[in-house]
XYZ file of C-alpha atoms in Angstrom:
331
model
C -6.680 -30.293 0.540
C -3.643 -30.233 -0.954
C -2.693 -26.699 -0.734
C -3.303 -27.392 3.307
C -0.560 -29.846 3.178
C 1.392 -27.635 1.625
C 0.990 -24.926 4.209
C 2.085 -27.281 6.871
C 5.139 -28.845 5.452
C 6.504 -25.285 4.860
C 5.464 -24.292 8.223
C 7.417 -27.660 10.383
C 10.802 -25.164 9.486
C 9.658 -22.781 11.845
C 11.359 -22.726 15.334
C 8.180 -22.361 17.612
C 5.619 -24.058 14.658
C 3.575 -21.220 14.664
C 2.087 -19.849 11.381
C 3.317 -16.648 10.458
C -0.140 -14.996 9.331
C -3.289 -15.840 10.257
C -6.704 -15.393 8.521
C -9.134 -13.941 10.713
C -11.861 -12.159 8.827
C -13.469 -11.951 5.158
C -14.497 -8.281 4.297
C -17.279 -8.896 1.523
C -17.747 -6.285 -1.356
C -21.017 -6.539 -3.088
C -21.340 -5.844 -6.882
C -17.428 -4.524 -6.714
C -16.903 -6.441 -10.407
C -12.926 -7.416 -11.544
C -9.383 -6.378 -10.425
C -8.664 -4.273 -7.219
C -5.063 -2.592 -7.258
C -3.590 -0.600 -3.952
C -4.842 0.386 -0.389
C -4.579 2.779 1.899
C -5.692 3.184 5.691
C -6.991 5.439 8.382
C -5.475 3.596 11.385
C -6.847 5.993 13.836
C -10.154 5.669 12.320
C -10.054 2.073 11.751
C -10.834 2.591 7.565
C -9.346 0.650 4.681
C -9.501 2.667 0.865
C -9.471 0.146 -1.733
C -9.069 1.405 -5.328
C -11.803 -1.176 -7.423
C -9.678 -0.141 -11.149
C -11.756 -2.526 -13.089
C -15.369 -1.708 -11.162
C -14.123 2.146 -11.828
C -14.941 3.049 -7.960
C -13.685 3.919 -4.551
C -14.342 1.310 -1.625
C -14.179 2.932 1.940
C -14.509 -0.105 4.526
C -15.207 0.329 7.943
C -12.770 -2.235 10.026
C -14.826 -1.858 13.051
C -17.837 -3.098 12.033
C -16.454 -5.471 9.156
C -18.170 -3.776 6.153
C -18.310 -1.270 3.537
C -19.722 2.106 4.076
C -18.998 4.012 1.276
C -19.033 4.199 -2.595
C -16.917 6.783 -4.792
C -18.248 5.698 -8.780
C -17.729 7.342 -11.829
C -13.457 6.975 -11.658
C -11.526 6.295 -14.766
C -9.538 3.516 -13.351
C -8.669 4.607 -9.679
C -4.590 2.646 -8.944
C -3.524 4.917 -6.266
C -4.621 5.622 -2.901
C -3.359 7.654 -0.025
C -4.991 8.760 2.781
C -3.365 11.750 4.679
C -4.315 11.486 8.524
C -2.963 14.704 9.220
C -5.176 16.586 6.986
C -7.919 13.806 6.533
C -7.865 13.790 3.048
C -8.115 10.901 0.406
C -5.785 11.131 -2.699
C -6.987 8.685 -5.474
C -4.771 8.732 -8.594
C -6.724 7.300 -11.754
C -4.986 5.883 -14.882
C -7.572 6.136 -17.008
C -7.587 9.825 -17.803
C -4.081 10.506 -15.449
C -6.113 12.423 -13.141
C -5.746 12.264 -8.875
C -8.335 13.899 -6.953
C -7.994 14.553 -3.432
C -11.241 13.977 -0.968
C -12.242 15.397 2.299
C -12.202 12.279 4.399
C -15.358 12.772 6.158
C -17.581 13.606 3.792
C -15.810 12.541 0.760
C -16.400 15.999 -1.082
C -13.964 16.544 -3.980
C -11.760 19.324 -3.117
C -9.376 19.166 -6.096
C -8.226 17.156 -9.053
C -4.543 17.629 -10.472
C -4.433 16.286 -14.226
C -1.326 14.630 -15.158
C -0.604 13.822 -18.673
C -1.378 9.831 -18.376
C -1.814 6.716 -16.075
C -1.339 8.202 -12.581
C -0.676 5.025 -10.568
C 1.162 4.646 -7.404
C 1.112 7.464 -4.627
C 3.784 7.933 -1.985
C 3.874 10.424 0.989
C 6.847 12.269 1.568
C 6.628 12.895 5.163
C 9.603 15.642 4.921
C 7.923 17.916 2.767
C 4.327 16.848 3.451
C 3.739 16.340 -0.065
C 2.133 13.527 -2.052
C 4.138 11.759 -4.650
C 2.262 9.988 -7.973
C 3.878 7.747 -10.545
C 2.325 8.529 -14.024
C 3.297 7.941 -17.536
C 4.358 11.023 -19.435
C 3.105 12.488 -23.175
C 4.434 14.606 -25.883
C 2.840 17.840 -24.574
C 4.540 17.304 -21.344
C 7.893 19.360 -22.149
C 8.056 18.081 -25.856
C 9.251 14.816 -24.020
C 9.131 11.430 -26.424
C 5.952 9.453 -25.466
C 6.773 6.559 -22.806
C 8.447 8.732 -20.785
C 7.003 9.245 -17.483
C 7.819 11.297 -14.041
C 7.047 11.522 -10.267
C 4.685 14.212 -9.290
C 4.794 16.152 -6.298
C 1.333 17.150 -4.593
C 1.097 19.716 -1.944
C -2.032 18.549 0.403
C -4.181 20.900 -1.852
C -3.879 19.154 -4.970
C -1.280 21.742 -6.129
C 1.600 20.512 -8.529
C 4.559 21.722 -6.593
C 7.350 20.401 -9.401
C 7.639 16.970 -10.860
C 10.979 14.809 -11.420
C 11.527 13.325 -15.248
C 11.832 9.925 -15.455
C 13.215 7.576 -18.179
C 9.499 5.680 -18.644
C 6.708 5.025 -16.949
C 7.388 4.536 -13.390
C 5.428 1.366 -11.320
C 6.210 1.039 -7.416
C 8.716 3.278 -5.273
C 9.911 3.407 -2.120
C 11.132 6.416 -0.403
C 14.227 6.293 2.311
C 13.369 7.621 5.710
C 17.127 8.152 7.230
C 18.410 9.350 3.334
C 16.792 10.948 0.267
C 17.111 8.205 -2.237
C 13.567 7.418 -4.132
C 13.925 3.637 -5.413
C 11.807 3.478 -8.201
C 10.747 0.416 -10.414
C 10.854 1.484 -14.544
C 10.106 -1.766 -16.062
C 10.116 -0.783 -19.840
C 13.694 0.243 -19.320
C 14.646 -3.526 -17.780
C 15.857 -1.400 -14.635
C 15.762 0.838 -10.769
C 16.426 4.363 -11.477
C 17.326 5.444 -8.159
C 16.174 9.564 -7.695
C 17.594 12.285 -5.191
C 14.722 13.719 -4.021
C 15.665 16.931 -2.674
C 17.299 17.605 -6.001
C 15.295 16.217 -8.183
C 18.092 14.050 -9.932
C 18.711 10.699 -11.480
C 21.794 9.206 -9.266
C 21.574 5.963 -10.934
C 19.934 3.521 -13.010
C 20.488 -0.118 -11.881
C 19.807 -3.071 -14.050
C 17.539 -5.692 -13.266
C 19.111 -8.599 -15.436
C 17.363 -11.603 -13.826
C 13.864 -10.969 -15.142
C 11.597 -9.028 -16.876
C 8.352 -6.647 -15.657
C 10.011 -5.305 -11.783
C 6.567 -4.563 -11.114
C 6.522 -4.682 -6.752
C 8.806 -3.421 -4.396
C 9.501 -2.835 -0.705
C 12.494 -1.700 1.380
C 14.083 -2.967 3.924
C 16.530 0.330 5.206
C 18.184 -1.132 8.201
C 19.721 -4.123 6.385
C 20.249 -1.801 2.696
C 18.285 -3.913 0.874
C 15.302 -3.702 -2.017
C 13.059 -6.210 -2.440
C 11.824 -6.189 -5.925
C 9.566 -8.425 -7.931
C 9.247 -9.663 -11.523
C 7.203 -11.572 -13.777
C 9.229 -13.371 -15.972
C 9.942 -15.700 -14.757
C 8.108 -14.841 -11.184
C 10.891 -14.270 -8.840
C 11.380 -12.333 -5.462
C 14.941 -9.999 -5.896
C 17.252 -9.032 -3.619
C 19.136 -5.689 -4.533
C 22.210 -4.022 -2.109
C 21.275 -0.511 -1.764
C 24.582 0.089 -1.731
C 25.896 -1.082 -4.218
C 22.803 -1.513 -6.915
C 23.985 -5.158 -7.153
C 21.764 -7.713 -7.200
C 22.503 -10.188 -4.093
C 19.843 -12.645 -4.178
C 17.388 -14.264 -5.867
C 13.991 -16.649 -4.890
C 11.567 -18.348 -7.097
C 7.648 -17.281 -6.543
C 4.443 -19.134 -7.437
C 3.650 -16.579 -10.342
C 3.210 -13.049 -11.219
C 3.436 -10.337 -8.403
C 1.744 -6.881 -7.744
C 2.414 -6.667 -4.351
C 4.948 -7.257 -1.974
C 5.741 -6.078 1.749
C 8.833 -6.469 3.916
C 7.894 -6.704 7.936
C 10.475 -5.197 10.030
C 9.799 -6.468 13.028
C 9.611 -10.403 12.300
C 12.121 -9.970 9.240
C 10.055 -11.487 6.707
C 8.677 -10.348 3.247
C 5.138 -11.051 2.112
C 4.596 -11.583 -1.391
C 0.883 -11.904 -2.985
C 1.220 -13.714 -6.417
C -1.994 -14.255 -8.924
C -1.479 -17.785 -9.212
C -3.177 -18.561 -5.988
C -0.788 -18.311 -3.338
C 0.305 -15.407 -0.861
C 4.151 -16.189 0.017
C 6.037 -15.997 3.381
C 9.923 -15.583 3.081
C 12.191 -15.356 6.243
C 15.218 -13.065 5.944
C 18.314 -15.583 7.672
C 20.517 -12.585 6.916
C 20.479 -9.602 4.637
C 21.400 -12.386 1.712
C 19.602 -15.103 2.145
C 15.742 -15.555 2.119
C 13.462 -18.938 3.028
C 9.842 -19.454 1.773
C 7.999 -20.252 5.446
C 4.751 -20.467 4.348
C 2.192 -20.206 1.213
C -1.245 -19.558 1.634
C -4.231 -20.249 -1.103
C -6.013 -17.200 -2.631
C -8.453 -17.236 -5.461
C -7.344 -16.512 -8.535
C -5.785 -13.128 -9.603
C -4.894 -12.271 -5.973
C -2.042 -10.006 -6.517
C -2.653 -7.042 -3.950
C -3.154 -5.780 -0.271
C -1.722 -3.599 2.348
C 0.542 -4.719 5.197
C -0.104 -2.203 8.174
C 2.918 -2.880 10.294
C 1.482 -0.290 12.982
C -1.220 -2.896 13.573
C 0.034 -5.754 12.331
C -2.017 -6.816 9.915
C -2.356 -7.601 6.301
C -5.387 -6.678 3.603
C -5.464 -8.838 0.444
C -7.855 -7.964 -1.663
C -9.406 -10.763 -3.830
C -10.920 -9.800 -6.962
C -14.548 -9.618 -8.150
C -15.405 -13.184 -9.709
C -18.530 -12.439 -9.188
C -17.604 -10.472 -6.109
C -14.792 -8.774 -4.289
C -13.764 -9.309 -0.639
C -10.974 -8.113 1.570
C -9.569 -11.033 3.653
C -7.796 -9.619 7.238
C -4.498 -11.679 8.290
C -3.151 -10.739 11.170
C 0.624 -11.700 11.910
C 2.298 -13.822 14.509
């Protein structure tokens, strides 16, 4: 009852006293055991890809009907997902063995695996060269670079390795610029952004992230120049100038972060933390951010996918005993 309250004391600031995000529907996931990490969707086909790491599998869900439909096992670790609607295929990067295999999306055969040398995590799509884009850590075999070192990987829609871009160490969340060619891209080992040119395949800059530790999340809002960027300790939301690098503000979060979203359209930035509580901030200007709203989750409820096409937001609640997928849809 209490976290109720909460919700509606945070919610009398806004003008017309409407919640920002409402839950309308629980997705369950049978026998789908621990942590889930990232998303992807089919919006024309109304299908949500949820990478189960911890249950080792591949969740397709059918949004239509409300349920799942289909079951990729056997993956060491799946982290990644991208589905490519133009070519209906399924990229699933694994971190267990640094391996991303790319599905057809119909029938879910394997058409090709691309083996990078560890932890292949988050997957971007580059939408001016139609390639895919994994994170993964690097190795000593991978030009006789020092271990921790790590690189973006760039995928043509066959699987094929088309070149890759060094970086510094391993690389979690980044965000690619639609209207530049800036990659933003979060290396928390190194404290810092390293910000990448990706036509040429260059390190601009490397921006320090002084305020906390683990820069784990990130989103980007491009019309305003400004990075939103999460860290653990202690749990705050940042506020970089794309500009500049500089840091320009700061908010405190209930706890740990793995994913964050900035909505456009309503100027607000959605943060899912694992110590029960989904976060609503309102951007009053490119500076300064309000917490709106806070929302309970179970437990170790860190990530999702906002869809801003649709307007709606996956969460995906962890396995304890079993997974679900909880629908918000925002106002």
């Amino acid at each position: 009852m209490k976290y109720c309250i909460a919700t509606v004391l945070l919610l009398s600031g806004l003008a017309d006293g409407q919640e920002p995000l409402t839950l309308t529907t629980h997705i369950p996931l049978p026998n789908v055991k621990g942590r889930i990490d990232h998303s992807s969707i089919d919006v024309k086909g109304q299908r949500l890809f949820v990478a189960a790491v911890d249950n080792h599998t591949l969740e397709v869900i059918d949004l239509k009907a409300g349920k799942r439909v289909r079951t990729i096992p056997d993956l060491d670790e799946p982290q990644g997902v991208y589905y490519d609607p133009s070519t209906n295929r399924l990229f699933v990067a694994c971190g267990g063995d640094g391996v991303t295999n790319v599905y057809d999306g119909t029938t879910f055969k394997l058409l090709a695996s691309y083996k990078f040398p560890d932890d292949a995590d988050n997957i971007r799509y580059d939408p001016r060269t139609k390639q895919v884009i994994v994170g993964y850590a690097g190795a000593k075999q991978l030009r006789k670079r020092q271990e921790g070192t790590g690189g973006l990987g760039f995928l043509d829609t066959n699987g094929k390795l088309m070149r890759d871009v060094v970086i510094d160490a391993h690389p979690e969340s980044f965000r690619l610029e639609t209207k530049g060619t800036r990659i933003f891209v979060n290396v928390p080992d190194n404290q810092e952004i390293e910000v990448v040119d990706a036509v040429k395949g260059l390190i601009l800059a490397r921006w320090p992230v002084t305020s906390g530790t683990s820069n784990f999340p990130m989103s980007l809002d491009e019309d305003h120049h400004r990075l939103f960027v999460g860290v653990w300790k202690p749990p705050q939301l940042l506020t970089f100038d794309t500009e500049t690098g500089k840091q320009v503000a700061s908010s405190e979060i209930a706890g740990n972060t793995d994913d964050l979203f900035y909505d456009a359209s309503k100027g607000r930035v959605y943060v899912l933390t694992q110590q029960s509580f989904l976060e609503v901030f309102q951007q009053k200007d490119p500076d300064h951010y309000d917490r709106i709203a806070r929302y309970p989750t179970p437990p170790g409820t860190g990530t999702g996918l906002f869809v801003p096409e649709i307007g709606k937001f996956f969460v995906s609640v962890r396995g304890n005993p079993n997974a679900e997928i909880r629908v918000y849809e925002t106002k």
